[in-house]
mmCIF file of C-alpha atoms in Angstrom:
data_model
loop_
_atom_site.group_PDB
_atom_site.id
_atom_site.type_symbol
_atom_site.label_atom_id
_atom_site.label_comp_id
_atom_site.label_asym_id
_atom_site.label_seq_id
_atom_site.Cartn_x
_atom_site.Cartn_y
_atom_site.Cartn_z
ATOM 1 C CA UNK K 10 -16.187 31.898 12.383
ATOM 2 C CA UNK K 11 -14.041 30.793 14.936
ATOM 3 C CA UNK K 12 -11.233 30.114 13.038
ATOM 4 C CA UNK K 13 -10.986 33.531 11.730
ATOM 5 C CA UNK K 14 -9.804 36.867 13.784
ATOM 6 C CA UNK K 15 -12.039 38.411 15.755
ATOM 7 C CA UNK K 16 -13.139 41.367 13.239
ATOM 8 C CA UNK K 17 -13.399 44.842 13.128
ATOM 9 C CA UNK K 18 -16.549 46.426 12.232
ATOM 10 C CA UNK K 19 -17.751 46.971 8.381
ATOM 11 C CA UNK K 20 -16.417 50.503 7.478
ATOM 12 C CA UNK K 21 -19.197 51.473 5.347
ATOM 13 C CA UNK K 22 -22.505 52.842 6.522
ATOM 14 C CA UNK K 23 -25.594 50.405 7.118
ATOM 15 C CA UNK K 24 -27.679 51.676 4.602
ATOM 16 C CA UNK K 25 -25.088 50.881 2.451
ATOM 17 C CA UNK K 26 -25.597 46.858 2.583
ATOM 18 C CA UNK K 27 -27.891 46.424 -0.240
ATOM 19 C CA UNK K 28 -24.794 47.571 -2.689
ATOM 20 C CA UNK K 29 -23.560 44.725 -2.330
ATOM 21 C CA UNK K 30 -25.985 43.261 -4.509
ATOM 22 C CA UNK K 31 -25.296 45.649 -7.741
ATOM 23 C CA UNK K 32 -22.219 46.594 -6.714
ATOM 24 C CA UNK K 33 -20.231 43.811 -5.205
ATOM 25 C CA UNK K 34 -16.977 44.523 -5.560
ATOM 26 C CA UNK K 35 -17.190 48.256 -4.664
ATOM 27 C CA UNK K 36 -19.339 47.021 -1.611
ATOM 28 C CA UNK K 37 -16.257 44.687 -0.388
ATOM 29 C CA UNK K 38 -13.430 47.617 -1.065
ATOM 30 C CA UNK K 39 -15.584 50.321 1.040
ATOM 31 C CA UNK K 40 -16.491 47.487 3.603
ATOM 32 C CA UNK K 41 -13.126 46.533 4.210
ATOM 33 C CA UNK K 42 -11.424 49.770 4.349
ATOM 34 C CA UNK K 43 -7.745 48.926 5.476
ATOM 35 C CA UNK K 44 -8.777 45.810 6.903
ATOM 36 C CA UNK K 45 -8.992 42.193 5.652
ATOM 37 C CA UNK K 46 -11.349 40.828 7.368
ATOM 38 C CA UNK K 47 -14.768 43.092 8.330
ATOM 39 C CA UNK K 48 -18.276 42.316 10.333
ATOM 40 C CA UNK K 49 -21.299 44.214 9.053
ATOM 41 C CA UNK K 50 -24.478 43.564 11.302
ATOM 42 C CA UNK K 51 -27.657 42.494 11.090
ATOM 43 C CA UNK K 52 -29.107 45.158 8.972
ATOM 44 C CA UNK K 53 -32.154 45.074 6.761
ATOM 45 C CA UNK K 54 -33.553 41.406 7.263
ATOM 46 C CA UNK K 55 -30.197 40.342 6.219
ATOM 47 C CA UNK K 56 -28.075 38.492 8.763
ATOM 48 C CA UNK K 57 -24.324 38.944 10.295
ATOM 49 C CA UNK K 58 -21.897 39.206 7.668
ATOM 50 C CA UNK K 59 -18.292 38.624 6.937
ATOM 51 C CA UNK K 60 -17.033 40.310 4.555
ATOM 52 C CA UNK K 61 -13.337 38.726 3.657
ATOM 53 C CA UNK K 62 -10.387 40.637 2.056
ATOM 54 C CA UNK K 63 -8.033 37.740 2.041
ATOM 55 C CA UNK K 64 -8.046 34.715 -0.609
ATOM 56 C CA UNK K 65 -6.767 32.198 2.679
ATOM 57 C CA UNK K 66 -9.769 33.711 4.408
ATOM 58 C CA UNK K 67 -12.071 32.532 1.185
ATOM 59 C CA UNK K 68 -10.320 29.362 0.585
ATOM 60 C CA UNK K 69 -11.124 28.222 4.736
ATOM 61 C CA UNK K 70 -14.717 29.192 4.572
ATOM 62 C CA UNK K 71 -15.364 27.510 1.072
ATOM 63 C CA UNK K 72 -13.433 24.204 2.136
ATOM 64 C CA UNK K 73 -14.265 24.311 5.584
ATOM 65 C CA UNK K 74 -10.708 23.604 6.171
ATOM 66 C CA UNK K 75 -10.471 25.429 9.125
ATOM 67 C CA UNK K 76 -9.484 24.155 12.607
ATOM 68 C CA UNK K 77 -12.439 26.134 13.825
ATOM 69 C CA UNK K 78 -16.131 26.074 12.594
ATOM 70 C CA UNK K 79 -17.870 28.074 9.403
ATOM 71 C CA UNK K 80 -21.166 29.018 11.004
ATOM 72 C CA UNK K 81 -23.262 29.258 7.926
ATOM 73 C CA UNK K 82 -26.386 31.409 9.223
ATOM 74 C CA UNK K 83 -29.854 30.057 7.407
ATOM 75 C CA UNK K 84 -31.037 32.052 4.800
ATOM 76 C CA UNK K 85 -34.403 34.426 4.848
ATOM 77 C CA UNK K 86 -36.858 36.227 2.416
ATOM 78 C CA UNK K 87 -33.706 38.259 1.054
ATOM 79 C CA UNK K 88 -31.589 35.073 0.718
ATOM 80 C CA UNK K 89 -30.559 33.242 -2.570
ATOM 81 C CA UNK K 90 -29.317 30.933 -0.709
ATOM 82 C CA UNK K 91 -32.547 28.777 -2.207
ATOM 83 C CA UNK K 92 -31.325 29.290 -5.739
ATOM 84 C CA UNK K 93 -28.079 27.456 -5.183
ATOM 85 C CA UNK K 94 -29.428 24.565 -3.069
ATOM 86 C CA UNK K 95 -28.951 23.449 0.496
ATOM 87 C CA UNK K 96 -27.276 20.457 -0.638
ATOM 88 C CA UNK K 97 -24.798 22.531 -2.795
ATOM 89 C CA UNK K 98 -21.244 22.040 -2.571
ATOM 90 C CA UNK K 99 -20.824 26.064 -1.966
ATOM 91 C CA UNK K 100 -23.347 26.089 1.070
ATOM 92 C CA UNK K 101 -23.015 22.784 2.872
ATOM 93 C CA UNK K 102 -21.447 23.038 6.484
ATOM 94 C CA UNK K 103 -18.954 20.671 7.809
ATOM 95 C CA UNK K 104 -18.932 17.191 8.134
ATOM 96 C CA UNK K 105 -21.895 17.427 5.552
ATOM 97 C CA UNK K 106 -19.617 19.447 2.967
ATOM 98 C CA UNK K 107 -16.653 16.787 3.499
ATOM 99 C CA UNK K 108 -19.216 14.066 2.724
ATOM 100 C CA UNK K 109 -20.189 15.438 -0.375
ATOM 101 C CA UNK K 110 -16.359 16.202 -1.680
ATOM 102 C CA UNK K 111 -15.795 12.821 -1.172
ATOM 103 C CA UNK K 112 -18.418 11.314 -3.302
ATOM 104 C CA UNK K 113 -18.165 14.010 -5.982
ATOM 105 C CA UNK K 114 -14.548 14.723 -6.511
ATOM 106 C CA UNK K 115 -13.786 11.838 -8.125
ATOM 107 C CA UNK K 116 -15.880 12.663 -10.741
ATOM 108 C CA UNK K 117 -12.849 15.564 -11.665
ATOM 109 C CA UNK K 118 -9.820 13.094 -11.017
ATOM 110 C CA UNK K 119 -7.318 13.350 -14.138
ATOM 111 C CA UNK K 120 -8.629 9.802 -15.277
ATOM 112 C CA UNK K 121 -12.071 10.604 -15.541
ATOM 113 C CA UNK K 122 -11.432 14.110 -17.314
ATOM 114 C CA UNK K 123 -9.086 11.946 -20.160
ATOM 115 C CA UNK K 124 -12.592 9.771 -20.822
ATOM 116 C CA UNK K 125 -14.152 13.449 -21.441
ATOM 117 C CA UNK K 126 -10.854 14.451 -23.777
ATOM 118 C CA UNK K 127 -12.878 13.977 -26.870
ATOM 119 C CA UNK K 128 -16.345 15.369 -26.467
ATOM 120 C CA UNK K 129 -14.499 17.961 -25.762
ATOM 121 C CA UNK K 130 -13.048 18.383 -29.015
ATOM 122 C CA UNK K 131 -16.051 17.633 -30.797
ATOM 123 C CA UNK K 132 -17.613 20.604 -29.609
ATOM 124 C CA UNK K 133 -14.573 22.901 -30.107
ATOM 125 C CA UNK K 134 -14.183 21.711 -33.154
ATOM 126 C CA UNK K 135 -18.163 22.631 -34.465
ATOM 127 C CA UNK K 136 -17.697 26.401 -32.783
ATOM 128 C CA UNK K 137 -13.762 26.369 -34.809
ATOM 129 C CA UNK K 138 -15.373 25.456 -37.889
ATOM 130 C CA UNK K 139 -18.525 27.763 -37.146
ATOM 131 C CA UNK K 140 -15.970 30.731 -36.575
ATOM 132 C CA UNK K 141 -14.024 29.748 -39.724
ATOM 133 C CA UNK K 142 -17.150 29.859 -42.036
ATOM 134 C CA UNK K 143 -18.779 33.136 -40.777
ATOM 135 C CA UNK K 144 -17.201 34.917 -43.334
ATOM 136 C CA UNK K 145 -17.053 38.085 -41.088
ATOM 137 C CA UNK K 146 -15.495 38.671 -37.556
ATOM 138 C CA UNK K 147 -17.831 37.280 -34.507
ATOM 139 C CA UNK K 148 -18.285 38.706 -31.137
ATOM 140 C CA UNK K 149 -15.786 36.578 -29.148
ATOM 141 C CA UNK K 150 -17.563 37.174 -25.226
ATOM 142 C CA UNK K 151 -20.803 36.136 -27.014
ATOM 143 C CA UNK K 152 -19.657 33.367 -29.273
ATOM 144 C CA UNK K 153 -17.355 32.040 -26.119
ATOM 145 C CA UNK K 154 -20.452 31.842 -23.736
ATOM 146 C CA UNK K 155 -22.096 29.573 -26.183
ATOM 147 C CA UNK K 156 -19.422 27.909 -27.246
ATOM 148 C CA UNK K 157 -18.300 27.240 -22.865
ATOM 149 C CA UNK K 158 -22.084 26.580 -22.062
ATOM 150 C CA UNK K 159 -22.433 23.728 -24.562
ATOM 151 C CA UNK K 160 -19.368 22.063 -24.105
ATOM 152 C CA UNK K 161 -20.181 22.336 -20.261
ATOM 153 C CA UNK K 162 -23.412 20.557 -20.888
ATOM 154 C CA UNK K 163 -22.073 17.893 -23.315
ATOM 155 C CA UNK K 164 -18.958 17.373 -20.813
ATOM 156 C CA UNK K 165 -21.539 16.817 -17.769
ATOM 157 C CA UNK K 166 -24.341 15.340 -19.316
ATOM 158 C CA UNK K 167 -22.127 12.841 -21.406
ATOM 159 C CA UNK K 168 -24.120 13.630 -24.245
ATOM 160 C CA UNK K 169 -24.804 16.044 -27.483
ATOM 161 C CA UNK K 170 -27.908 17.376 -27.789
ATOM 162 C CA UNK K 171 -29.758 19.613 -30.420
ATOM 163 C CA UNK K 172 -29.136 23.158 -30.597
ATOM 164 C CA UNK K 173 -32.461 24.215 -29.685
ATOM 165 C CA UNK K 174 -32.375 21.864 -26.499
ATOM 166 C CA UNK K 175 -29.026 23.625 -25.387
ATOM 167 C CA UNK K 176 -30.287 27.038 -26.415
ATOM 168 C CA UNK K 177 -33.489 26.357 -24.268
ATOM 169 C CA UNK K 178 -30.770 24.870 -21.393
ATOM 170 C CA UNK K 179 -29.010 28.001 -21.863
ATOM 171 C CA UNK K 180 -31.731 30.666 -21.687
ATOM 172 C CA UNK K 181 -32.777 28.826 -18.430
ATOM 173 C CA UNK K 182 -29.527 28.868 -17.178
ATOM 174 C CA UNK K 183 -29.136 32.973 -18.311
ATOM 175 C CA UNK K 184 -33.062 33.295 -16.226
ATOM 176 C CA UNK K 185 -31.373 31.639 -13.246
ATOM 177 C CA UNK K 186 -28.408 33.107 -12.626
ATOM 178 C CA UNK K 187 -29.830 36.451 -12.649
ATOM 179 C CA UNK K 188 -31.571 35.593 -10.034
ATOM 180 C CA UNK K 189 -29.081 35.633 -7.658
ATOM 181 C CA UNK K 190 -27.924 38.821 -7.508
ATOM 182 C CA UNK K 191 -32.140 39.701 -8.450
ATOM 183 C CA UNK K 192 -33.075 41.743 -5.273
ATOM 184 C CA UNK K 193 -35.890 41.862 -4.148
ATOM 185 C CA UNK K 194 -35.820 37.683 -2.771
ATOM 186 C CA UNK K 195 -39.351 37.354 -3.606
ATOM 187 C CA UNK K 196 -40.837 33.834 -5.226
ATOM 188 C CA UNK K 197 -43.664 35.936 -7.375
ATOM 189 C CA UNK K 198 -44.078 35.537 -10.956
ATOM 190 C CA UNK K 199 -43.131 39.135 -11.649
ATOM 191 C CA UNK K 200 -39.966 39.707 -9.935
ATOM 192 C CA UNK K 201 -36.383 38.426 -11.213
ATOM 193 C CA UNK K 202 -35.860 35.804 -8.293
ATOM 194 C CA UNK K 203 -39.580 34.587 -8.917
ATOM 195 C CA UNK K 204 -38.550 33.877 -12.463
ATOM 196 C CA UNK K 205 -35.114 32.510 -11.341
ATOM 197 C CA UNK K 206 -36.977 29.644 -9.246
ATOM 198 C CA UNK K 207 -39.081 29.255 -12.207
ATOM 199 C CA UNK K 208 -35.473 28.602 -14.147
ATOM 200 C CA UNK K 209 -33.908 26.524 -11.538
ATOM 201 C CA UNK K 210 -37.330 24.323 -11.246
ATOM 202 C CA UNK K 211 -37.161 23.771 -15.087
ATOM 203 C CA UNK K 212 -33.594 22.811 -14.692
ATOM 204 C CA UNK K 213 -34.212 20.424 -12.023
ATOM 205 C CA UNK K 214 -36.525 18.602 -14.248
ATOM 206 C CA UNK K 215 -34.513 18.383 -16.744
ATOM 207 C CA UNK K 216 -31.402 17.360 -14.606
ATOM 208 C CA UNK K 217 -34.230 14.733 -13.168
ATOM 209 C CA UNK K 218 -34.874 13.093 -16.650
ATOM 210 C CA UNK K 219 -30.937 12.675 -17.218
ATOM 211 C CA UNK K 220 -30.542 11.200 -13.711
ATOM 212 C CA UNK K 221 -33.195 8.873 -14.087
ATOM 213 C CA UNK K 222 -31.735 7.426 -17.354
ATOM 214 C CA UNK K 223 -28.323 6.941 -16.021
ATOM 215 C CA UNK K 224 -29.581 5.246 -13.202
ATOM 216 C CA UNK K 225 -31.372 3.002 -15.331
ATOM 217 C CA UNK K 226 -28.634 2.305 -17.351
ATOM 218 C CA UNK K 227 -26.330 1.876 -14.291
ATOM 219 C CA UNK K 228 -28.672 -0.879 -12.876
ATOM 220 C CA UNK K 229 -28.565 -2.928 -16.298
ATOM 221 C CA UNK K 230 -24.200 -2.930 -15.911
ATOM 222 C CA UNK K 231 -23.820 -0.027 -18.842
ATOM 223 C CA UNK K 232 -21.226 2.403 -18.871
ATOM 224 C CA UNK K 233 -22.628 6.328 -18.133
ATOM 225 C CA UNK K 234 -20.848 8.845 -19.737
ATOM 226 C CA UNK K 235 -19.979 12.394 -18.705
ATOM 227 C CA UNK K 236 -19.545 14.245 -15.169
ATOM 228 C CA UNK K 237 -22.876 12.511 -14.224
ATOM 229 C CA UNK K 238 -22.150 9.169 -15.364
ATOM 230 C CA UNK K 239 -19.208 9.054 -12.491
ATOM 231 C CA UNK K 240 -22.316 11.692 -9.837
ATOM 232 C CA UNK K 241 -24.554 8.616 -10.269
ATOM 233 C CA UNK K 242 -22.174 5.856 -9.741
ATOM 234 C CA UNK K 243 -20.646 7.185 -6.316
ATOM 235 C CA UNK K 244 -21.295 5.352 -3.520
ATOM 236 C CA UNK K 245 -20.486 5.815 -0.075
ATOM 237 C CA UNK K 246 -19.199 3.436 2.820
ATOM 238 C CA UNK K 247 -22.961 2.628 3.706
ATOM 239 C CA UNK K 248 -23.408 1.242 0.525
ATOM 240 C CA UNK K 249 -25.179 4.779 -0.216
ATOM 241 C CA UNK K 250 -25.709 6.965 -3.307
ATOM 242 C CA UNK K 251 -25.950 10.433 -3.838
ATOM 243 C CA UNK K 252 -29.476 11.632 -3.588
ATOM 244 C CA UNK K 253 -31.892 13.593 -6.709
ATOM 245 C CA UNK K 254 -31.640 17.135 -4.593
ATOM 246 C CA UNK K 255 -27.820 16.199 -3.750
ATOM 247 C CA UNK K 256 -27.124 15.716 -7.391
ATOM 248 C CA UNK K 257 -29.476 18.377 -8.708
ATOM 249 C CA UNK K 258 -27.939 20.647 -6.555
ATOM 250 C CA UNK K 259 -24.314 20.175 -7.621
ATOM 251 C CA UNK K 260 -25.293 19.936 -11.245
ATOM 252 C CA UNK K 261 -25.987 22.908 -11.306
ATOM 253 C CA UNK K 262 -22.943 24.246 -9.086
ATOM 254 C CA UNK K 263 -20.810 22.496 -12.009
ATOM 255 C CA UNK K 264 -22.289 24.822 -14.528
ATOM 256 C CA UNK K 265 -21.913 27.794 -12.683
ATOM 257 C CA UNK K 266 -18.644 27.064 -12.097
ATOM 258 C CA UNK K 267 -17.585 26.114 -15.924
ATOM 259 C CA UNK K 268 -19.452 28.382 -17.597
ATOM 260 C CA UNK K 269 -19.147 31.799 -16.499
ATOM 261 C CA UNK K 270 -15.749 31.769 -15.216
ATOM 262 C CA UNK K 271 -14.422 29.485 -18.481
ATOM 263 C CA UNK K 272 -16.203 32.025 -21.294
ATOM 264 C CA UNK K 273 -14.765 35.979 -18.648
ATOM 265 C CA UNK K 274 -11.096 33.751 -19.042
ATOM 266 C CA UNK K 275 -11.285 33.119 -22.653
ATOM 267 C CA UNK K 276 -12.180 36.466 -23.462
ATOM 268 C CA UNK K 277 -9.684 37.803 -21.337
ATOM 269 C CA UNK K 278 -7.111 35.868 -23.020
ATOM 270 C CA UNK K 279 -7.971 37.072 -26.303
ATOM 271 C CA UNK K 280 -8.159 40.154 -25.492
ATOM 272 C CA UNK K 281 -4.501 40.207 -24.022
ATOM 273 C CA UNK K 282 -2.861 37.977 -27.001
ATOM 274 C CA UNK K 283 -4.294 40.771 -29.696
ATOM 275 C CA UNK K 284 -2.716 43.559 -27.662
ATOM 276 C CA UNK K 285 0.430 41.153 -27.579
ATOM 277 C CA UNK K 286 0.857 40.230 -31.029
ATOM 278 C CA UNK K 287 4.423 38.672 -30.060
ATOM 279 C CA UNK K 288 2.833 36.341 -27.956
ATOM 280 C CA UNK K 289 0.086 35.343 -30.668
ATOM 281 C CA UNK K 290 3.267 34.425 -32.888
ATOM 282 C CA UNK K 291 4.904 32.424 -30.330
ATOM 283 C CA UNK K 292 1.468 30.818 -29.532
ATOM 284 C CA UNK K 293 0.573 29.668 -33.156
ATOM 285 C CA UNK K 294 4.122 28.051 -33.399
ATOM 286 C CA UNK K 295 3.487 25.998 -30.339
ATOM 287 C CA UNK K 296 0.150 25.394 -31.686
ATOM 288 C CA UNK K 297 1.759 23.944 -34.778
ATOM 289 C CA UNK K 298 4.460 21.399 -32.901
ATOM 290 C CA UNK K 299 1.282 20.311 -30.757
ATOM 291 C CA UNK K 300 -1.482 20.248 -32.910
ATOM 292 C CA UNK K 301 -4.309 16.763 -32.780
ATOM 293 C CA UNK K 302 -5.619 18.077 -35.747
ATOM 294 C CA UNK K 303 -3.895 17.519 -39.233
ATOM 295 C CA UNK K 304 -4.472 21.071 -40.239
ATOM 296 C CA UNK K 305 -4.433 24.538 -37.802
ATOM 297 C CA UNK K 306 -6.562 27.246 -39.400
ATOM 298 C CA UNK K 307 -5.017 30.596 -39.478
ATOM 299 C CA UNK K 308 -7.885 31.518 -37.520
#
């Protein structure tokens, strides 16, 4: 990474690398030591790393912002690099990432999230009412990673769809992401990565049907709704549209992105306004002055 100091050398033994995949964070602290920016060598059939203490240092590889180059090394039998795509947003080098941003990131302009304003509250609204009629307290991490998985899929897919098709989404999605942290990297039927490709297969397919409806609909001059209403409408300077791996790809960056990190915040949040009871009061009154519905629940 040339745009990146030349690093010191991991401070943690080399027998130590496979940590990283039950123990990531630990992994990065003892890897780093004092230092913000650490090499670890090719150890184990897994390639050069870089392990980054810094959030610029994260921010330049991600974007591929940098003045210099992200070398992004190609991924082997202990690689989940396959589970995320090579066409993913997260992996693609430059000028290929840049092309990508550019055809996606419209999709996430403040215009096109407004047209997704109320699906969203339709699906808050059935987990609010769901909450208010259980009659008993309900597990808030659980209940939130339902409640963030559906309204991910409604929000991208532009649709609602029945519980047992999102529950089936969702255990795929569960399979999947296991996966990637899964070691050992081996496509069998029996291991966690095997059944993760399994997952992501399944996923594709599905992703596949939804594409090829939207396209159809595109090509008779009907609206698409959702995140891949706007996917399947981009269109570069060539007159070019984003491909099925390109969007499947991406999909399912979007809910890896939205789900997990939307249902750990919510919790969080929770968990901090019932320690702060102060802030719950002043958080219900705002509530009140800004409320869409006609009537906030105490709940």
């Amino acid at each position: 990474m040339a745009a990146l100091p030349s690093p010191p050398p991991a401070q943690n033994k080399w027998w130590k690398r496979l940590q990283q995949l039950t123990h990531p964070t630990e992994y990065q602290q003892n890897a780093l030591g004092p230092h913000s920016i650490v090499a670890a060598n090719k150890e184990l059939g897994l390639p050069v790393q870089y392990v980054l203490g810094k959030a610029e240092y994260v921010k330049g590889v991600f974007s591929g912002e940098n003045d210099g180059t992200v070398t992004v090394v190609a991924g082997g039998i202990l690689s989940g690099r396959s589970l995320l795509g090579e066409e993913s947003l997260l992996l693609a080098p430059e000028p290929r990432h840049k092309y990508l941003r550019n055809l996606i990131m419209p999709a996430f302009s403040n215009e096109a999230i407004d047209k997704l304003v109320p699906r969203m509250e339709k699906v808050l609204q059935k987990y609010l009412d769901k909450w208010a009629d259980a009659g008993a307290p309900v597990k808030a991490h659980e209940q939130l990673r339902m409640m963030t998985f559906e309204f991910i899929i409604a929000v991208v897919l532009g649709r609602d769809y029945p519980q047992e098709t999102v529950d089936y989404l969702g255990s795929l999605y569960r399979t999947w992401a296991k996966g990637l942290l899964d070691w050992p990297y081996l496509d069998l039927p029996f291991t966690g990565y095997g059944r993760a490709k399994k997952a992501q297969r399944d996923l594709y397919k599905f992703f596949q049907g939804c594409v090829s409806e939207a396209r159809e609909q595109l090509a008779h001059g009907k609206s698409v709704p959702g995140i891949l209403g706007s996917l399947v409408a981009a269109i570069d300077e060539d007159g070019n549209r984003l491909t099925d791996s390109e969007l499947g790809d991406n999909l399912l960056l979007v809910l890896l992105a939205g789900h997990d990190t939307s249902s750990s915040t919510l919790t969080n949040t929770m968990a901090h306004l019932q320690s702060n009871p102060h802030v719950m009061v002043q958080l219900r009154a705002e509530q009140q002055r800004r409320c869409v519905w006609p009537v906030l629940s105490p709940a």
